[in-house]
mmCIF file with all atom_site columns, C-alpha atoms in Angstrom:
data_model
loop_
_atom_site.group_PDB
_atom_site.id
_atom_site.type_symbol
_atom_site.label_atom_id
_atom_site.label_alt_id
_atom_site.label_comp_id
_atom_site.label_asym_id
_atom_site.label_entity_id
_atom_site.label_seq_id
_atom_site.pdbx_PDB_ins_code
_atom_site.Cartn_x
_atom_site.Cartn_y
_atom_site.Cartn_z
_atom_site.occupancy
_atom_site.B_iso_or_equiv
_atom_site.pdbx_formal_charge
_atom_site.auth_seq_id
_atom_site.auth_comp_id
_atom_site.auth_asym_id
_atom_site.auth_atom_id
_atom_site.pdbx_PDB_model_num
ATOM 1  C CA . MET L 1 1  ? 10.180  -29.684 3.334   1.00 52.00 ? 21  MET L CA 1
ATOM 2  C CA . SER L 1 2  ? 9.356   -27.086 0.998   1.00 55.00 ? 22  SER L CA 1
ATOM 3  C CA . ASP L 1 3  ? 9.402   -27.706 -2.726  1.00 56.00 ? 23  ASP L CA 1
ATOM 4  C CA . ALA L 1 4  ? 11.694  -25.683 -4.797  1.00 56.00 ? 24  ALA L CA 1
ATOM 5  C CA . SER L 1 5  ? 8.850   -24.503 -6.944  1.00 56.00 ? 25  SER L CA 1
ATOM 6  C CA . ASP L 1 6  ? 7.051   -23.106 -3.936  1.00 56.00 ? 26  ASP L CA 1
ATOM 7  C CA . VAL L 1 7  ? 10.044  -20.621 -3.233  1.00 52.00 ? 27  VAL L CA 1
ATOM 8  C CA . THR L 1 8  ? 10.256  -19.857 -7.148  1.00 54.00 ? 28  THR L CA 1
ATOM 9  C CA . LYS L 1 9  ? 6.586   -18.863 -7.074  1.00 57.00 ? 29  LYS L CA 1
ATOM 10 C CA . ALA L 1 10 ? 6.722   -17.056 -3.671  1.00 58.00 ? 30  ALA L CA 1
ATOM 11 C CA . ALA L 1 11 ? 9.536   -14.857 -5.279  1.00 63.00 ? 31  ALA L CA 1
ATOM 12 C CA . VAL L 1 12 ? 7.680   -13.635 -8.410  1.00 80.00 ? 32  VAL L CA 1
ATOM 13 C CA . MET L 1 13 ? 7.463   -9.981  -8.748  1.00 84.00 ? 33  MET L CA 1
ATOM 14 C CA . THR L 1 14 ? 4.580   -8.658  -10.809 1.00 86.00 ? 34  THR L CA 1
ATOM 15 C CA . PRO L 1 15 ? 3.314   -5.130  -11.382 1.00 91.00 ? 35  PRO L CA 1
ATOM 16 C CA . VAL L 1 16 ? 0.279   -5.849  -9.141  1.00 92.00 ? 36  VAL L CA 1
ATOM 17 C CA . ARG L 1 17 ? 2.736   -6.593  -6.241  1.00 91.00 ? 37  ARG L CA 1
ATOM 18 C CA . VAL L 1 18 ? 4.597   -3.384  -7.034  1.00 93.00 ? 38  VAL L CA 1
ATOM 19 C CA . ALA L 1 19 ? 1.618   -1.418  -6.870  1.00 95.00 ? 39  ALA L CA 1
ATOM 20 C CA . ILE L 1 20 ? 0.667   -3.084  -3.465  1.00 94.00 ? 40  ILE L CA 1
ATOM 21 C CA . ALA L 1 21 ? 3.952   -2.119  -2.026  1.00 95.00 ? 41  ALA L CA 1
ATOM 22 C CA . LEU L 1 22 ? 3.661   1.448   -3.432  1.00 96.00 ? 42  LEU L CA 1
ATOM 23 C CA . CYS L 1 23 ? 0.286   1.697   -1.644  1.00 95.00 ? 43  CYS L CA 1
ATOM 24 C CA . LEU L 1 24 ? 1.728   0.539   1.641   1.00 95.00 ? 44  LEU L CA 1
ATOM 25 C CA . ILE L 1 25 ? 4.968   2.747   1.443   1.00 96.00 ? 45  ILE L CA 1
ATOM 26 C CA . ALA L 1 26 ? 3.619   5.940   0.303   1.00 95.00 ? 46  ALA L CA 1
ATOM 27 C CA . PRO L 1 27 ? 1.872   6.856   3.806   1.00 94.00 ? 47  PRO L CA 1
ATOM 28 C CA . PHE L 1 28 ? 5.263   6.112   5.593   1.00 93.00 ? 48  PHE L CA 1
ATOM 29 C CA . VAL L 1 29 ? 7.409   8.462   3.192   1.00 93.00 ? 49  VAL L CA 1
ATOM 30 C CA . ALA L 1 30 ? 4.953   11.238  3.347   1.00 92.00 ? 50  ALA L CA 1
ATOM 31 C CA . MET L 1 31 ? 4.871   11.032  7.176   1.00 91.00 ? 51  MET L CA 1
ATOM 32 C CA . LEU L 1 32 ? 8.687   10.509  7.657   1.00 93.00 ? 52  LEU L CA 1
ATOM 33 C CA . TRP L 1 33 ? 9.375   13.607  5.180   1.00 91.00 ? 53  TRP L CA 1
ATOM 34 C CA . VAL L 1 34 ? 8.538   16.079  7.934   1.00 88.00 ? 54  VAL L CA 1
ATOM 35 C CA . GLY L 1 35 ? 10.036  19.195  6.307   1.00 88.00 ? 55  GLY L CA 1
ATOM 36 C CA . SER L 1 36 ? 7.461   19.086  3.511   1.00 86.00 ? 56  SER L CA 1
ATOM 37 C CA . TYR L 1 37 ? 4.671   19.619  6.074   1.00 87.00 ? 57  TYR L CA 1
ATOM 38 C CA . ALA L 1 38 ? 6.183   21.319  9.048   1.00 87.00 ? 58  ALA L CA 1
ATOM 39 C CA . LYS L 1 39 ? 4.578   24.714  8.573   1.00 88.00 ? 59  LYS L CA 1
ATOM 40 C CA . THR L 1 40 ? 1.330   26.546  9.698   1.00 87.00 ? 60  THR L CA 1
ATOM 41 C CA . ASP L 1 41 ? 0.315   28.056  6.276   1.00 89.00 ? 61  ASP L CA 1
ATOM 42 C CA . PRO L 1 42 ? -2.055  27.140  4.630   1.00 92.00 ? 62  PRO L CA 1
ATOM 43 C CA . VAL L 1 43 ? -4.829  27.184  7.204   1.00 90.00 ? 63  VAL L CA 1
ATOM 44 C CA . PHE L 1 44 ? -7.974  25.083  6.547   1.00 90.00 ? 64  PHE L CA 1
ATOM 45 C CA . ILE L 1 45 ? -11.036 26.116  8.512   1.00 92.00 ? 65  ILE L CA 1
ATOM 46 C CA . GLY L 1 46 ? -8.851  27.558  11.191  1.00 92.00 ? 66  GLY L CA 1
ATOM 47 C CA . ILE L 1 47 ? -6.665  24.486  11.522  1.00 91.00 ? 67  ILE L CA 1
ATOM 48 C CA . PRO L 1 48 ? -3.001  24.866  10.711  1.00 93.00 ? 68  PRO L CA 1
ATOM 49 C CA . PHE L 1 49 ? -1.255  22.994  7.706   1.00 92.00 ? 69  PHE L CA 1
ATOM 50 C CA . PHE L 1 50 ? 0.680   20.538  10.002  1.00 92.00 ? 70  PHE L CA 1
ATOM 51 C CA . TYR L 1 51 ? -2.498  19.201  11.612  1.00 91.00 ? 71  TYR L CA 1
ATOM 52 C CA . TRP L 1 52 ? -4.710  18.710  8.724   1.00 92.00 ? 72  TRP L CA 1
ATOM 53 C CA . TYR L 1 53 ? -2.162  17.458  6.455   1.00 93.00 ? 73  TYR L CA 1
ATOM 54 C CA . GLN L 1 54 ? -1.508  14.517  8.959   1.00 93.00 ? 74  GLN L CA 1
ATOM 55 C CA . MET L 1 55 ? -5.247  13.864  9.294   1.00 94.00 ? 75  MET L CA 1
ATOM 56 C CA . LEU L 1 56 ? -5.686  13.936  5.685   1.00 94.00 ? 76  LEU L CA 1
ATOM 57 C CA . TRP L 1 57 ? -2.995  11.230  5.439   1.00 95.00 ? 77  TRP L CA 1
ATOM 58 C CA . VAL L 1 58 ? -5.149  9.175   8.069   1.00 95.00 ? 78  VAL L CA 1
ATOM 59 C CA . LEU L 1 59 ? -7.872  8.977   5.463   1.00 96.00 ? 79  LEU L CA 1
ATOM 60 C CA . LEU L 1 60 ? -5.520  8.267   2.465   1.00 97.00 ? 80  LEU L CA 1
ATOM 61 C CA . SER L 1 61 ? -3.642  5.706   4.321   1.00 97.00 ? 81  SER L CA 1
ATOM 62 C CA . THR L 1 62 ? -6.968  3.953   5.057   1.00 97.00 ? 82  THR L CA 1
ATOM 63 C CA . ALA L 1 63 ? -7.914  4.242   1.345   1.00 97.00 ? 83  ALA L CA 1
ATOM 64 C CA . LEU L 1 64 ? -4.419  2.832   0.124   1.00 97.00 ? 84  LEU L CA 1
ATOM 65 C CA . THR L 1 65 ? -4.499  0.062   2.598   1.00 97.00 ? 85  THR L CA 1
ATOM 66 C CA . MET L 1 66 ? -7.827  -1.077  1.450   1.00 97.00 ? 86  MET L CA 1
ATOM 67 C CA . THR L 1 67 ? -6.694  -0.718  -2.124  1.00 97.00 ? 87  THR L CA 1
ATOM 68 C CA . ALA L 1 68 ? -3.660  -2.900  -1.331  1.00 96.00 ? 88  ALA L CA 1
ATOM 69 C CA . TYR L 1 69 ? -5.919  -5.389  0.100   1.00 97.00 ? 89  TYR L CA 1
ATOM 70 C CA . GLN L 1 70 ? -7.980  -5.721  -2.620  1.00 97.00 ? 90  GLN L CA 1
ATOM 71 C CA . LEU L 1 71 ? -5.311  -6.045  -5.079  1.00 95.00 ? 91  LEU L CA 1
ATOM 72 C CA . TRP L 1 72 ? -3.750  -8.716  -2.920  1.00 93.00 ? 92  TRP L CA 1
ATOM 73 C CA . GLN L 1 73 ? -6.889  -10.737 -2.776  1.00 95.00 ? 93  GLN L CA 1
ATOM 74 C CA . ARG L 1 74 ? -7.280  -10.360 -6.608  1.00 94.00 ? 94  ARG L CA 1
ATOM 75 C CA . ASP L 1 75 ? -3.588  -11.685 -7.135  1.00 90.00 ? 95  ASP L CA 1
ATOM 76 C CA . GLN L 1 76 ? -3.946  -14.404 -4.627  1.00 90.00 ? 96  GLN L CA 1
ATOM 77 C CA . ARG L 1 77 ? -7.071  -15.473 -6.754  1.00 91.00 ? 97  ARG L CA 1
ATOM 78 C CA . ALA L 1 78 ? -5.501  -15.165 -9.930  1.00 87.00 ? 98  ALA L CA 1
ATOM 79 C CA . ARG L 1 79 ? -2.353  -17.343 -8.671  1.00 86.00 ? 99  ARG L CA 1
ATOM 80 C CA . LYS L 1 80 ? -4.825  -19.898 -7.117  1.00 88.00 ? 100 LYS L CA 1
ATOM 81 C CA . ALA L 1 81 ? -6.631  -20.109 -10.543 1.00 87.00 ? 101 ALA L CA 1
ATOM 82 C CA . ALA L 1 82 ? -3.277  -20.399 -12.527 1.00 83.00 ? 102 ALA L CA 1
ATOM 83 C CA . THR L 1 83 ? -2.167  -23.191 -10.286 1.00 82.00 ? 103 THR L CA 1
ATOM 84 C CA . SER L 1 84 ? -5.428  -25.106 -10.608 1.00 82.00 ? 104 SER L CA 1
ATOM 85 C CA . THR L 1 85 ? -5.444  -24.905 -14.398 1.00 78.00 ? 105 THR L CA 1
ATOM 86 C CA . ASP L 1 86 ? -1.754  -26.106 -14.571 1.00 66.00 ? 106 ASP L CA 1
ATOM 87 C CA . GLY L 1 87 ? -3.148  -29.481 -13.277 1.00 62.00 ? 107 GLY L CA 1
ATOM 88 C CA . GLY L 1 88 ? -0.305  -29.532 -10.592 1.00 56.00 ? 108 GLY L CA 1
ATOM 89 C CA . ALA L 1 89 ? 2.477   -29.722 -13.271 1.00 55.00 ? 109 ALA L CA 1
ATOM 90 C CA . ALA L 1 90 ? 4.768   -27.472 -11.351 1.00 53.00 ? 110 ALA L CA 1
ATOM 91 C CA . LYS L 1 91 ? 4.982   -30.196 -8.560  1.00 51.00 ? 111 LYS L CA 1
#
């Protein structure tokens, strides 16, 4: 069975986790809001806005996902270090 302290630790909302969530949600919001990019102007190197905007979000989504992953790894290392310095007092 899981310990009550494990549940409490898993439910902690920190600013880093909010930043991770925003990094992962931003591409979905940008792509679901079709009215913002359903147009042809401005044209970039002969490519209508509709297409280059979506391709730009492919690159932005990659960068945001990498950022979220790095933040997650840092958060996990910090939580593990905090747990090991407590000496198991939470158990």
